[in-house]
Every structure is written in structure tokens, then in C-alpha cells.
Amino acid sequence: MILLLLAACAPVAGPIGATDLPDTAAQAAILTDPAEAVDSDPDPAVVHVALTAAAWRYNGQSPGPTLRAKVGDTLIVDLQNDLGAPTTIHWHGVHTPYAMDGAGWQVAPVPPGGAFTYRFTLDHPGTFWYHPHFDTEGQVDRGLYGALIVEDPAEPKADVDAVWVFDIPGEAPAEGTTDTDGDGHGEGGGEHGFAFPPAPWTVNGLTLPTARLPGGAVVRARLINVANVGYLALSWPGMRVIGGGQGMLAAAVTEGPLVLAPGQRAEVELLPAEQAFDMVSTPWSLAGPSAIGEPMAVLRIEPEPAPAAAPIAWPFSGATPTPDPGHTDVVWSLSGDVHTGQWLINGASWPDIGFTRVPLGSAFIAEVRNLSPTAHPFHLHGMAFEVLSIDGRAPPAQRIDDTIDVGVREALRIKVNADNPGDWMAHCHILPHAEQGMMTVLRVE
Ligand code: C2O
Ligand code: CU
């Protein structure tokens, strides 16, 4: 690929919110994907990598190394903890055995100087991510996160498969102010309920970088929101969303904005374009859904000139949502508010919670009700779920996910196949909310 010279001076349309840019050096930053982890195992069905956590980086980089594997592979990760604090790795969205989940409340975290080997089989394609689940709010904010891409060899290949990790650095209280009681939970900081964090978004660690796309290339970009609190509400010309966190969608989505709550992922297809354009994010109200403020550019796309190309024939299933059987087996009600700084599920705040129990092998229907005045991205460990309805309306196409935004006063019904035994955490992925109690446990036994 030939890089365009002097791209910063190229005659592109003025980006929306250009005044938000910190400086010209940042404008000229060229986006690169996070370096991929080196697979040390010659067996094509095993991906074996080493991750050292030190100075709030994995292998010295943030985002951490991208782990790439294919469905059916065994993933082995040797974690060395060279932080001055305990840590774990949680495989967000992945169907792992309970002992490998890294949730660190029954399974002891890896102490400073310690090591742990995670090993599991990847049974589902998708765009996943990994992050600590110990002092999560502080450790994720300081830079411990990375992408785990599980490819399906049966899917067509795009010319470029890109990983774009979106973050807002500095959302958590400064280091040293969290976890003052040493229980592994930060003490929370700030009133994040309504205000959109002011700091600008970064993509792969850069503020408003430019992604240069080789001429004529069809790009599959995997977007991951690793922010503690910030919601992305992205739009761009020719928007085409082809996948969520759990792989291909049932059908492409071409209308925006693409809202990614903390923890959520999407796969988008970018076709060769005539002109440079910006991906913009509209500040998103958690009391919404509504925009609050002006759209802000987060990423500039500069395609090299090339002839048009057709979209890839992705294997969308076209599946329609499973009809809602009507009964409810499990209720999770989310409540609390910014004034008390206490967040609850079913009236209880972590760690003083009661377990929800379901039999292994059952399929259960859960209703997630948001009784609070702010939205919450609800995340379940261990098993993906199907969204049956949102406020009584079925989604337009079948939707499988592991993290879903529950709007103010919304009731969401999901179907979970309880096929994975363990004590799985279910929590809000706004990390200060989780630290302030919005976590519970689903026991599959
Ligand atoms: Cu990504 Cu329990 O978290
Ligand atoms: Cu929340």
C-alpha cells in the first residue's frame, strides 16, 4: 500500500468539531492496528501467547496485543503479572469454562509477581475483548485491554481486517485513590450518571487519527468500546454494520447512529470511497436516548482513490427473533441513582447479594428492567443471549449479544441457554456503576 504524503494538508472536507482537536500533531497521527500477539505454537489449531501485564500495559502496549484465532482453536495465554497489584484476565463475551473466566471473586486473582495460564477452546466467532476483572474500573482505565478476534474460516475475507479500539482515557479516579479498603474494588469516583465525560475519544490510543485505506480495498473494521463510562454514537457516510460482538448480524444495518455502550463491539464494512470522511460520535445522554451537544469527529478515513467495489456477500443468516414464550424465569431489576452513588440489582448491592440459580441445560427467559434514571449496559458472563424484545417489541432481526444497553425505564427480555456451569457475574458495564454495586451472580448448576 502506498501511503499518501502530506495527508494532513490534503484537501479534505473540514471535520466536524475540528476545534475539539488538541493539536495538529494529533491530527496527523496515522492509525495502525494494535500489534498482534505472537503465536508460539506451531500447531495450527492452537494459539499460544504470552502476556505480561506491567505498568498498565500488556506487553508494553495499549491496546494490548490483538489475539487472533479461528473457531475451534484452543487459546492458551500465559499471563505474567508484573503490576504492583493483583490482576486477572476476563474474556469478555467468550464462552469459557468458569475457572478461566477471570472474574476473580471465587477464583483467586493473580498476585503481583505471579503467573496464570488461561486455556480454553474458542467455540464461536466474534469480536471479543479481554480486560482485568480486579479493580476493573482502575485497571481498564489505565490501559489494560485488548482485542480477541475469533474468525470463521467459512466467512469471506475482506481485503483488510482492522481492529479499532475506542477509549476515553482518564475516566477513573487517579491511581492510588481507588481501592482504599484493599478489597479489590475501587471506591468509585465522580457522578457519572448523566454527564458525558469531557475527555476526547482515542482510537488505538490516538486522538482523531487518520485511517488510510489502500485503494479499492473492502475493509472489515472491528470497533470495540472499552471506555469505562462513555457511549459512542457513531455515524459516517455509507454506514454498513455487518456484525456485533458475537459475530455476523442476521442482516446488515445501514441506519445510524451506531450506539456502542461500554463493553459493546460492532463489525462494520467500509467500501472504497471517493473522498475522505470522518466518523463522528454524538455525545449521548444516558438519560436519553438522545444526543446532547455537537457531533465530534473521532476518526478520519482517507481512502486512496480507486474504482468502486461491491459489498462482500456476507453470510447473513436472515434469522428472525425467536418468539417470546411469554413466561419469565428470572428478573433482574436495575436501580439506584447518582445521588446516593449506590447501584443495585434486585435491591441488592454487590457484594451483599443473593444468587439467581438456574438448572444447567435449561433455557431460561430473563427480564432485565431498568427502574433507574440512567441507562445501563447489562453484561452477562459465560453465555451469550438472544434479545427477544425491548419494551415488548421484538428486534427487527435476530440479535445475539453478551452486553446490551438497557435504557431508562426499559424492560428487555432475553433468552439464555444455561449450558455453562458456574457462578457467572451479571453486571452493568459502566465500570463505576459496577464498582458501586451493580453486579450480581447467576449460578448455573
Ligand atoms: Cu467486560 Cu464482567 O466484564
Ligand atoms: Cu450502570
Short mmCIF file of C-alpha atoms and ligand atoms in Angstrom, two decimals:
data_model
loop_
_atom_site.label_atom_id
_atom_site.label_comp_id
_atom_site.label_asym_id
_atom_site.label_seq_id
_atom_site.Cartn_x
_atom_site.Cartn_y
_atom_site.Cartn_z
CA MET A 1 0.00 0.00 0.00
CA ILE A 2 1.32 3.41 -0.96
CA LEU A 3 0.93 5.96 1.79
CA LEU A 4 -0.33 9.35 0.79
CA LEU A 5 2.20 12.01 1.59
CA LEU A 6 1.28 15.20 3.37
CA ALA A 7 -2.07 13.79 4.29
CA ALA A 8 -2.54 16.39 6.95
CA CYS A 9 -2.60 19.01 4.20
CA ALA A 10 -4.80 17.03 1.82
CA PRO A 11 -7.91 18.94 0.74
CA VAL A 12 -10.43 17.02 2.80
CA ALA A 13 -13.71 18.44 3.97
CA GLY A 14 -13.34 20.14 7.33
CA PRO A 15 -14.03 17.66 10.09
CA ILE A 16 -17.00 18.32 12.28
CA GLY A 17 -15.80 19.50 15.64
CA ALA A 18 -12.32 20.29 14.37
CA THR A 19 -11.97 22.78 17.18
CA ASP A 20 -12.02 19.84 19.60
CA LEU A 21 -8.64 18.77 18.32
CA PRO A 22 -5.88 19.15 20.88
CA ASP A 23 -3.13 19.98 18.38
CA THR A 24 -2.03 19.48 14.79
CA ALA A 25 0.36 16.66 15.63
CA ALA A 26 -2.58 14.62 16.85
CA GLN A 27 -4.46 15.39 13.63
CA ALA A 28 -1.69 13.90 11.55
CA ALA A 29 -1.45 10.68 13.57
CA ILE A 30 -1.87 7.68 11.31
CA LEU A 31 -3.96 4.89 12.72
CA THR A 32 -2.33 1.49 12.94
CA ASP A 33 -3.83 -1.68 14.35
CA PRO A 34 -2.55 -2.85 17.73
CA ALA A 35 0.37 -5.24 17.12
CA GLU A 36 -0.77 -8.86 17.11
CA ALA A 37 0.42 -11.35 19.70
CA VAL A 38 2.98 -13.90 18.54
CA ASP A 39 1.66 -17.46 18.46
CA SER A 40 4.45 -19.71 19.76
CA ASP A 41 2.70 -23.00 18.99
CA PRO A 42 3.27 -24.50 15.52
CA ASP A 43 0.01 -26.48 15.80
CA PRO A 44 -2.47 -24.60 13.54
CA ALA A 45 -5.30 -25.43 15.95
CA VAL A 46 -3.54 -23.90 18.96
CA VAL A 47 -2.83 -20.25 19.58
CA HIS A 48 -0.36 -19.89 22.45
CA VAL A 49 0.67 -16.42 23.51
CA ALA A 50 2.40 -14.75 26.44
CA LEU A 51 1.02 -11.57 28.00
CA THR A 52 2.95 -9.65 30.61
CA ALA A 53 0.98 -7.04 32.49
CA ALA A 54 3.31 -4.26 33.64
CA ALA A 55 2.93 -0.50 34.04
CA TRP A 56 -0.75 -0.78 32.98
CA ARG A 57 0.16 -2.24 29.61
CA TYR A 58 0.08 -5.76 28.16
CA ASN A 59 3.47 -6.49 26.56
CA GLY A 60 4.19 -2.77 26.72
CA GLN A 61 1.28 -1.71 24.53
CA SER A 62 -2.21 -0.29 24.98
CA PRO A 63 -4.40 -1.54 23.44
CA GLY A 64 -2.70 -4.84 24.29
CA PRO A 65 -1.73 -7.29 21.57
CA THR A 66 -4.60 -8.42 19.38
CA LEU A 67 -5.18 -12.14 19.75
CA ARG A 68 -6.38 -13.72 16.51
CA ALA A 69 -7.66 -17.26 16.27
CA LYS A 70 -10.31 -19.22 14.43
CA VAL A 71 -13.34 -21.12 15.61
CA GLY A 72 -12.36 -24.45 17.14
CA ASP A 73 -8.86 -23.31 18.13
CA THR A 74 -7.52 -23.75 21.63
CA LEU A 75 -6.30 -20.47 23.08
CA ILE A 76 -3.53 -20.62 25.67
CA VAL A 77 -2.46 -17.38 27.34
CA ASP A 78 0.40 -17.29 29.82
CA LEU A 79 -0.22 -14.24 31.97
CA GLN A 80 2.69 -12.84 33.95
CA ASN A 81 1.63 -10.23 36.48
CA ASP A 82 4.36 -7.62 36.86
CA LEU A 83 1.93 -4.99 38.12
CA GLY A 84 2.19 -3.91 41.72
CA ALA A 85 -1.39 -5.15 42.22
CA PRO A 86 -3.35 -8.37 41.79
CA THR A 87 -5.00 -8.80 38.40
CA THR A 88 -6.92 -11.26 36.22
CA ILE A 89 -7.93 -11.50 32.58
CA HIS A 90 -11.61 -11.75 31.75
CA TRP A 91 -12.52 -12.82 28.20
CA HIS A 92 -15.46 -10.54 27.53
CA GLY A 93 -18.16 -12.27 25.51
CA VAL A 94 -16.35 -15.60 25.20
CA HIS A 95 -17.95 -18.91 26.21
CA THR A 96 -15.14 -20.08 28.54
CA PRO A 97 -15.20 -22.61 31.38
CA TYR A 98 -15.86 -20.92 34.71
CA ALA A 99 -12.32 -21.41 36.03
CA MET A 100 -10.99 -19.45 33.02
CA ASP A 101 -13.42 -16.52 33.29
CA GLY A 102 -11.06 -14.33 35.30
CA ALA A 103 -13.90 -12.91 37.33
CA GLY A 104 -11.71 -13.21 40.37
CA TRP A 105 -14.16 -13.34 43.21
CA GLN A 106 -14.20 -17.08 43.81
CA VAL A 107 -11.13 -17.82 41.72
CA ALA A 108 -8.20 -16.04 43.39
CA PRO A 109 -6.65 -13.25 41.33
CA VAL A 110 -3.06 -13.50 40.16
CA PRO A 111 -0.88 -11.81 42.83
CA PRO A 112 1.89 -9.34 41.97
CA GLY A 113 4.81 -11.35 40.61
CA GLY A 114 2.53 -14.32 39.98
CA ALA A 115 1.52 -16.11 36.80
CA PHE A 116 -1.53 -17.94 35.49
CA THR A 117 -2.24 -19.85 32.32
CA TYR A 118 -5.65 -19.44 30.73
CA ARG A 119 -6.65 -22.23 28.37
CA PHE A 120 -9.93 -22.78 26.58
CA THR A 121 -11.47 -23.64 23.24
CA LEU A 122 -12.99 -20.91 21.12
CA ASP A 123 -16.35 -22.23 20.03
CA HIS A 124 -17.89 -19.12 18.50
CA PRO A 125 -16.68 -16.48 16.05
CA GLY A 126 -16.85 -12.85 17.06
CA THR A 127 -15.14 -9.67 18.10
CA PHE A 128 -14.32 -10.11 21.76
CA TRP A 129 -12.03 -8.28 24.12
CA TYR A 130 -10.03 -9.01 27.20
CA HIS A 131 -9.51 -6.95 30.34
CA PRO A 132 -8.81 -7.37 34.06
CA HIS A 133 -11.71 -8.15 36.39
CA PHE A 134 -9.99 -6.96 39.55
CA ASP A 135 -10.17 -3.24 40.34
CA THR A 136 -11.71 -3.26 36.88
CA GLU A 137 -12.53 0.43 36.85
CA GLY A 138 -8.96 1.47 37.59
CA GLN A 139 -7.06 -1.19 35.64
CA VAL A 140 -9.10 -0.90 32.42
CA ASP A 141 -8.98 2.89 32.51
CA ARG A 142 -5.20 2.91 32.91
CA GLY A 143 -4.78 0.87 29.73
CA LEU A 144 -5.25 -2.85 30.33
CA TYR A 145 -7.41 -4.09 27.47
CA GLY A 146 -7.02 -5.77 24.09
CA ALA A 147 -8.97 -7.39 21.27
CA LEU A 148 -9.62 -11.11 20.79
CA ILE A 149 -10.78 -11.83 17.26
CA VAL A 150 -12.20 -15.26 16.52
CA GLU A 151 -12.52 -15.74 12.79
CA ASP A 152 -14.86 -18.10 11.00
CA PRO A 153 -12.91 -19.58 8.08
CA ALA A 154 -16.22 -20.13 6.27
CA GLU A 155 -16.78 -16.37 6.03
CA PRO A 156 -15.47 -14.42 3.05
CA LYS A 157 -12.32 -12.43 3.76
CA ALA A 158 -12.20 -8.67 3.48
CA ASP A 159 -9.06 -7.13 1.93
CA VAL A 160 -8.30 -5.52 5.26
CA ASP A 161 -9.45 -6.75 8.68
CA ALA A 162 -8.90 -3.87 11.06
CA VAL A 163 -9.17 -3.54 14.84
CA TRP A 164 -10.19 -0.12 16.16
CA VAL A 165 -10.38 0.17 19.92
CA PHE A 166 -12.19 3.27 21.21
CA ASP A 167 -11.47 4.64 24.67
CA ILE A 168 -11.73 7.74 26.80
CA PRO A 169 -8.61 7.80 28.96
CA GLY A 170 -8.76 9.26 32.44
CA GLU A 171 -12.35 8.40 33.31
CA ALA A 172 -11.48 6.67 36.60
CA PRO A 173 -10.21 8.34 39.75
CA ALA A 174 -6.42 8.76 39.71
CA GLU A 175 -4.26 5.82 40.67
CA GLY A 176 -3.93 5.49 44.40
CA THR A 177 -7.38 6.88 45.09
CA THR A 178 -9.20 3.67 44.23
CA ASP A 179 -9.43 0.58 46.36
CA THR A 180 -8.51 2.32 49.58
CA ASP A 181 -10.01 -0.54 51.56
CA GLY A 182 -7.99 -3.16 49.68
CA ASP A 183 -10.98 -5.28 48.76
CA GLY A 184 -10.19 -5.25 45.08
CA HIS A 185 -12.98 -2.84 44.38
CA GLY A 186 -12.27 0.77 43.67
CA GLU A 187 -14.13 3.24 45.77
CA GLY A 188 -15.75 4.74 42.73
CA GLY A 189 -15.35 8.26 41.63
CA GLY A 190 -17.44 11.05 40.34
CA GLU A 191 -21.03 11.25 39.41
CA HIS A 192 -21.07 9.65 36.03
CA GLY A 193 -24.79 9.16 35.75
CA PHE A 194 -25.71 11.89 33.33
CA ALA A 195 -22.73 13.87 32.23
CA PHE A 196 -20.86 12.76 29.18
CA PRO A 197 -17.17 12.59 30.04
CA PRO A 198 -15.42 15.60 28.58
CA ALA A 199 -12.13 13.96 27.56
CA PRO A 200 -11.86 13.17 23.85
CA TRP A 201 -12.06 9.70 22.43
CA THR A 202 -8.96 7.87 21.35
CA VAL A 203 -8.78 5.15 18.70
CA ASN A 204 -5.99 2.63 19.32
CA GLY A 205 -4.55 5.21 21.71
CA LEU A 206 -4.57 8.18 19.28
CA THR A 207 -6.79 11.25 19.30
CA LEU A 208 -8.60 11.77 15.98
CA PRO A 209 -6.19 9.68 13.94
CA THR A 210 -6.43 9.14 10.21
CA ALA A 211 -7.05 5.63 8.89
CA ARG A 212 -5.58 5.28 5.41
CA LEU A 213 -7.27 2.62 3.39
CA PRO A 214 -5.47 1.03 0.44
CA GLY A 215 -7.03 1.76 -2.95
CA GLY A 216 -10.02 -0.38 -3.82
CA ALA A 217 -9.93 -2.32 -0.56
CA VAL A 218 -13.05 -3.55 1.17
CA VAL A 219 -12.40 -3.17 4.89
CA ARG A 220 -13.96 -5.09 7.76
CA ALA A 221 -13.31 -2.98 10.83
CA ARG A 222 -13.97 -4.28 14.31
CA LEU A 223 -14.98 -1.49 16.66
CA ILE A 224 -14.64 -2.03 20.41
CA ASN A 225 -15.78 0.43 23.07
CA VAL A 226 -13.53 -0.10 26.09
CA ALA A 227 -14.43 3.20 27.80
CA ASN A 228 -15.47 2.99 31.45
CA VAL A 229 -18.46 5.26 31.01
CA GLY A 230 -18.57 6.85 27.56
CA TYR A 231 -21.08 5.83 24.92
CA LEU A 232 -20.20 6.06 21.24
CA ALA A 233 -22.98 7.09 18.87
CA LEU A 234 -21.22 6.80 15.53
CA SER A 235 -22.29 7.85 12.09
CA TRP A 236 -20.44 8.13 8.82
CA PRO A 237 -21.35 8.24 5.14
CA GLY A 238 -22.17 4.83 3.66
CA MET A 239 -22.62 3.28 7.09
CA ARG A 240 -22.89 -0.51 6.97
CA VAL A 241 -22.81 -2.57 10.17
CA ILE A 242 -22.35 -6.29 9.49
CA GLY A 243 -21.58 -7.78 12.88
CA GLY A 244 -21.98 -7.32 16.61
CA GLY A 245 -19.85 -8.67 19.42
CA GLN A 246 -21.00 -12.23 18.75
CA GLY A 247 -20.22 -12.26 15.04
CA MET A 248 -22.31 -11.65 11.91
CA LEU A 249 -25.64 -9.95 12.38
CA ALA A 250 -28.75 -11.57 10.92
CA ALA A 251 -28.86 -8.69 8.41
CA ALA A 252 -26.77 -5.60 7.65
CA VAL A 253 -27.76 -2.34 9.35
CA THR A 254 -27.32 0.84 7.31
CA GLU A 255 -29.02 3.39 9.52
CA GLY A 256 -27.41 5.10 12.43
CA PRO A 257 -26.24 6.14 14.76
CA LEU A 258 -24.38 3.02 15.76
CA VAL A 259 -24.59 3.21 19.53
CA LEU A 260 -21.88 1.29 21.35
CA ALA A 261 -22.23 1.32 25.12
CA PRO A 262 -19.17 0.46 27.24
CA GLY A 263 -18.17 -3.15 26.54
CA GLN A 264 -20.03 -3.40 23.23
CA ARG A 265 -18.49 -4.18 19.85
CA ALA A 266 -19.53 -3.95 16.21
CA GLU A 267 -18.14 -5.04 12.86
CA VAL A 268 -18.52 -2.59 10.01
CA GLU A 269 -17.81 -2.81 6.30
CA LEU A 270 -16.15 0.14 4.55
CA LEU A 271 -16.27 0.17 0.77
CA PRO A 272 -13.81 2.14 -1.35
CA ALA A 273 -14.88 5.78 -1.16
CA GLU A 274 -14.16 8.70 -3.41
CA GLN A 275 -13.31 11.08 -0.62
CA ALA A 276 -12.06 11.23 2.87
CA PHE A 277 -14.72 11.34 5.56
CA ASP A 278 -15.00 11.42 9.31
CA MET A 279 -16.59 9.00 11.69
CA VAL A 280 -18.35 11.26 14.14
CA SER A 281 -19.71 10.49 17.56
CA THR A 282 -22.60 12.40 19.01
CA PRO A 283 -22.40 12.95 22.77
CA TRP A 284 -25.01 10.55 24.12
CA SER A 285 -27.22 11.13 27.10
CA LEU A 286 -27.55 8.22 29.49
CA ALA A 287 -30.92 9.65 30.47
CA GLY A 288 -31.83 9.59 26.75
CA PRO A 289 -31.79 8.12 24.33
CA SER A 290 -30.91 11.46 22.90
CA ALA A 291 -27.99 13.45 21.72
CA ILE A 292 -26.61 16.16 23.96
CA GLY A 293 -24.27 18.51 22.16
CA GLU A 294 -22.48 18.68 18.87
CA PRO A 295 -21.16 15.67 16.97
CA MET A 296 -17.40 15.28 17.33
CA ALA A 297 -15.08 13.62 14.83
CA VAL A 298 -13.30 10.62 16.34
CA LEU A 299 -11.64 9.08 13.29
CA ARG A 300 -10.85 10.32 9.81
CA ILE A 301 -10.97 7.83 6.95
CA GLU A 302 -8.77 8.55 3.93
CA PRO A 303 -9.23 6.07 1.12
CA GLU A 304 -6.76 6.04 -1.74
CA PRO A 305 -8.51 6.80 -5.00
CA ALA A 306 -9.76 3.63 -6.67
CA PRO A 307 -12.70 2.29 -8.63
CA ALA A 308 -15.86 1.38 -6.78
CA ALA A 309 -16.32 -2.12 -5.42
CA ALA A 310 -19.41 -4.05 -4.39
CA PRO A 311 -20.08 -5.09 -0.81
CA ILE A 312 -18.96 -8.57 0.15
CA ALA A 313 -21.69 -11.24 0.16
CA TRP A 314 -21.52 -11.81 3.92
CA PRO A 315 -23.33 -14.93 5.13
CA PHE A 316 -26.11 -13.10 6.99
CA SER A 317 -28.49 -15.67 8.42
CA GLY A 318 -31.60 -13.55 7.85
CA ALA A 319 -32.93 -15.15 11.04
CA THR A 320 -35.92 -13.57 12.72
CA PRO A 321 -36.13 -13.27 16.51
CA THR A 322 -37.32 -16.30 18.49
CA PRO A 323 -40.93 -15.68 19.50
CA ASP A 324 -41.23 -14.70 23.16
CA PRO A 325 -42.77 -17.64 25.04
CA GLY A 326 -44.29 -15.13 27.49
CA HIS A 327 -43.23 -16.62 30.80
CA THR A 328 -40.43 -15.13 32.91
CA ASP A 329 -37.98 -17.29 34.85
CA VAL A 330 -35.58 -14.67 36.14
CA VAL A 331 -35.94 -10.95 36.80
CA TRP A 332 -33.03 -8.58 37.13
CA SER A 333 -34.16 -5.08 38.11
CA LEU A 334 -31.62 -2.33 37.94
CA SER A 335 -31.98 0.58 40.32
CA GLY A 336 -30.06 3.28 42.14
CA ASP A 337 -29.06 6.80 41.32
CA VAL A 338 -26.16 9.19 41.15
CA HIS A 339 -27.17 10.99 44.32
CA THR A 340 -26.68 8.03 46.61
CA GLY A 341 -23.88 6.62 44.44
CA GLN A 342 -25.34 3.21 45.16
CA TRP A 343 -26.38 0.93 42.33
CA LEU A 344 -28.38 -2.23 42.82
CA ILE A 345 -29.67 -5.32 41.09
CA ASN A 346 -32.85 -6.77 42.61
CA GLY A 347 -32.50 -4.33 45.50
CA ALA A 348 -29.05 -5.59 46.49
CA SER A 349 -25.65 -4.06 46.03
CA TRP A 350 -22.51 -6.14 45.45
CA PRO A 351 -21.15 -7.93 47.43
CA ASP A 352 -24.27 -8.32 49.63
CA ILE A 353 -26.25 -10.14 47.00
CA GLY A 354 -28.32 -13.28 46.63
CA PHE A 355 -27.60 -15.69 43.78
CA THR A 356 -30.01 -16.35 40.98
CA ARG A 357 -30.00 -20.08 40.32
CA VAL A 358 -30.91 -21.89 37.12
CA PRO A 359 -30.51 -25.55 36.19
CA LEU A 360 -27.70 -26.50 33.84
CA GLY A 361 -29.11 -27.42 30.45
CA SER A 362 -32.21 -25.27 30.77
CA ALA A 363 -33.15 -22.38 28.54
CA PHE A 364 -34.47 -19.57 30.68
CA ILE A 365 -36.18 -16.28 29.98
CA ALA A 366 -34.92 -13.27 31.90
CA GLU A 367 -36.41 -9.83 32.09
CA VAL A 368 -33.96 -7.01 32.69
CA ARG A 369 -35.86 -3.98 33.97
CA ASN A 370 -34.28 -0.60 34.36
CA LEU A 371 -36.01 1.29 37.16
CA SER A 372 -33.27 3.91 37.46
CA PRO A 373 -32.98 7.33 35.81
CA THR A 374 -29.94 6.37 33.74
CA ALA A 375 -29.09 3.74 31.11
CA HIS A 376 -27.05 0.62 31.93
CA PRO A 377 -25.20 -1.72 29.55
CA PHE A 378 -26.09 -5.11 31.06
CA HIS A 379 -23.40 -7.78 30.61
CA LEU A 380 -23.65 -11.48 31.39
CA HIS A 381 -20.53 -13.64 31.70
CA GLY A 382 -20.21 -17.18 30.36
CA MET A 383 -23.13 -17.31 27.93
CA ALA A 384 -24.38 -15.11 25.13
CA PHE A 385 -28.13 -14.48 24.99
CA GLU A 386 -30.81 -13.72 22.46
CA VAL A 387 -32.79 -10.50 22.76
CA LEU A 388 -36.48 -11.40 22.49
CA SER A 389 -37.96 -7.96 22.98
CA ILE A 390 -37.28 -4.43 24.10
CA ASP A 391 -40.31 -2.83 25.77
CA GLY A 392 -42.48 -5.51 24.21
CA ARG A 393 -41.19 -5.06 20.66
CA ALA A 394 -39.12 -7.75 19.01
CA PRO A 395 -35.86 -6.51 17.45
CA PRO A 396 -36.00 -6.14 13.64
CA ALA A 397 -33.75 -9.19 13.16
CA GLN A 398 -32.41 -11.91 15.40
CA ARG A 399 -29.97 -10.40 17.88
CA ILE A 400 -27.43 -12.40 19.87
CA ASP A 401 -25.30 -10.48 22.33
CA ASP A 402 -23.46 -10.52 25.63
CA THR A 403 -23.76 -6.83 26.53
CA ILE A 404 -26.89 -4.83 25.87
CA ASP A 405 -27.87 -1.31 26.73
CA VAL A 406 -30.99 -1.05 28.86
CA GLY A 407 -32.44 2.42 28.52
CA VAL A 408 -34.21 4.38 31.21
CA ARG A 409 -37.44 2.61 32.27
CA GLU A 410 -36.88 0.00 29.58
CA ALA A 411 -37.69 -3.68 30.02
CA LEU A 412 -35.70 -6.09 27.97
CA ARG A 413 -36.45 -9.79 27.62
CA ILE A 414 -33.66 -12.22 26.84
CA LYS A 415 -33.33 -15.96 26.36
CA VAL A 416 -30.27 -17.68 27.76
CA ASN A 417 -29.22 -21.26 27.14
CA ALA A 418 -27.77 -22.19 30.51
CA ASP A 419 -25.20 -24.56 29.03
CA ASN A 420 -22.16 -23.42 31.01
CA PRO A 421 -21.91 -24.37 34.69
CA GLY A 422 -20.52 -21.76 37.08
CA ASP A 423 -21.21 -18.68 39.17
CA TRP A 424 -21.39 -16.12 36.40
CA MET A 425 -21.29 -12.41 37.04
CA ALA A 426 -24.03 -10.26 35.58
CA HIS A 427 -23.37 -6.55 35.83
CA CYS A 428 -23.54 -3.09 34.41
CA HIS A 429 -20.52 -2.38 32.17
CA ILE A 430 -20.41 1.28 33.19
CA LEU A 431 -17.49 0.41 35.42
CA PRO A 432 -18.13 2.90 38.24
CA HIS A 433 -21.69 1.54 38.46
CA ALA A 434 -20.32 -2.00 38.76
CA GLU A 435 -17.83 -0.90 41.41
CA GLN A 436 -20.66 0.82 43.26
CA GLY A 437 -22.71 -2.34 43.48
CA MET A 438 -24.49 -3.06 40.19
CA MET A 439 -23.28 -6.66 39.97
CA THR A 440 -24.90 -9.95 40.77
CA VAL A 441 -24.31 -13.65 40.19
CA LEU A 442 -26.11 -16.22 38.07
CA ARG A 443 -25.42 -19.73 39.33
CA VAL A 444 -25.82 -22.36 36.60
CA GLU A 445 -25.81 -25.76 38.31
CU1 C2O B 1 -16.19 -6.88 30.31
CU2 C2O B 1 -17.58 -8.54 33.82
O1 C2O B 1 -16.85 -7.65 32.05
CU CU B 2 -24.92 1.17 35.03
#
